[in-house]
Amino acid sequence: MNITIYGKNIDVTEALKEYARRKVGKVARYFNGEPLQAQVTLSIERDRHIVEVTIPVPTNGLLIRAEEESDDMYASIDMVVDKLERQIRKFKTRLNRKARRLEATTGQAVTELDTAVDEPAWPEGEEEGRVVRTKRFAVKPMTVDEAILQMNLLGHDFFVFANATTGQVNVLYRRRDGQYGLIEPEF
């Protein structure tokens, strides 16, 4: 595994780099020798020691990301690696379950999602926000189930993807009741 370590508001010592490489490198065992790149960002904000790890998985286009903070950088590294391992195990369990389900049936299982939006974008009485950051990313065609999995791996409340079934750009979001919503634009 190729691990790149960045420091933000911190001088990263060789001992800290070695510790991060050793700990983050452990997740490579879940990918059967597949060549992986990991980006580790260590930062300090006030008295919080924050570690963020991003691992793109080239074979299926998924992105695994975790972030943890504590009052000790070494503890933050340990916590983020634990979080990554939980995400990877959850991901592999879902893939195995999906494969077994597809084997048992002749067609693919379709997930029906509620498309209603429950709440306004800006709560009443609050000012509109402004764009403070722009992200650009490649949109990969995927099924709704794959998009749910990717959103959960990233730990986000929404996910933009190209729907493999319709070819349209869709937005998947997590509702307050824990279910998912799917926004399908009409052009």
Phi, psi and omega in degrees: 000131177268116185245123177253128184244128178243149175244138179232115184064028180206142170270114184277116180281162178298322179297319179292319177299314181296318179297315180296316179299315181296315183288311182292328179298338180296333182288346179298333181298340180281352186244020172048049175076006178296135181291121183238152173245136176232138176246123181245125177244121178254128180215158176235126175232118188055240179254016181262131176258112189249133176236128178236131180235132177234128180231107173283135178258107189294330185292327181236004176076009179282158179233122179256129184219140176214150179218136178218156178218150176202190178267006179221129184297320180295320177295321178297320178297314178301315182294320182290325178292319175301317180295317178299315181297320177298316180298317182294317178298318179297316179299312181294322177298316179296319179298316179296317179297318180295319180297318178295320180295320180291327177292324183286335181246164179272334179246172179278142177287136181249132178266125176265127181242143176292130184259002181283141176261122185279329190230151178290158181295324180238121177301148183302135178088354179260150178284153175291147177276180177231157180286120180247351180206140177238132177243142175239138181206156178285135179263115183260132175297131179206162177281169178298319179299318178295322179294320176299315180298314180296318179299317180292323178296324179281340181076026180263166177263355177211164180205132178258131182207163174268120182288119183295333181284315186258341183080000182268157172280128180237161175238125177256138179219156178266129180275163180297334180276004178091349177278183181242152174240151180233126177256119178245110182289150174249124180256000000 
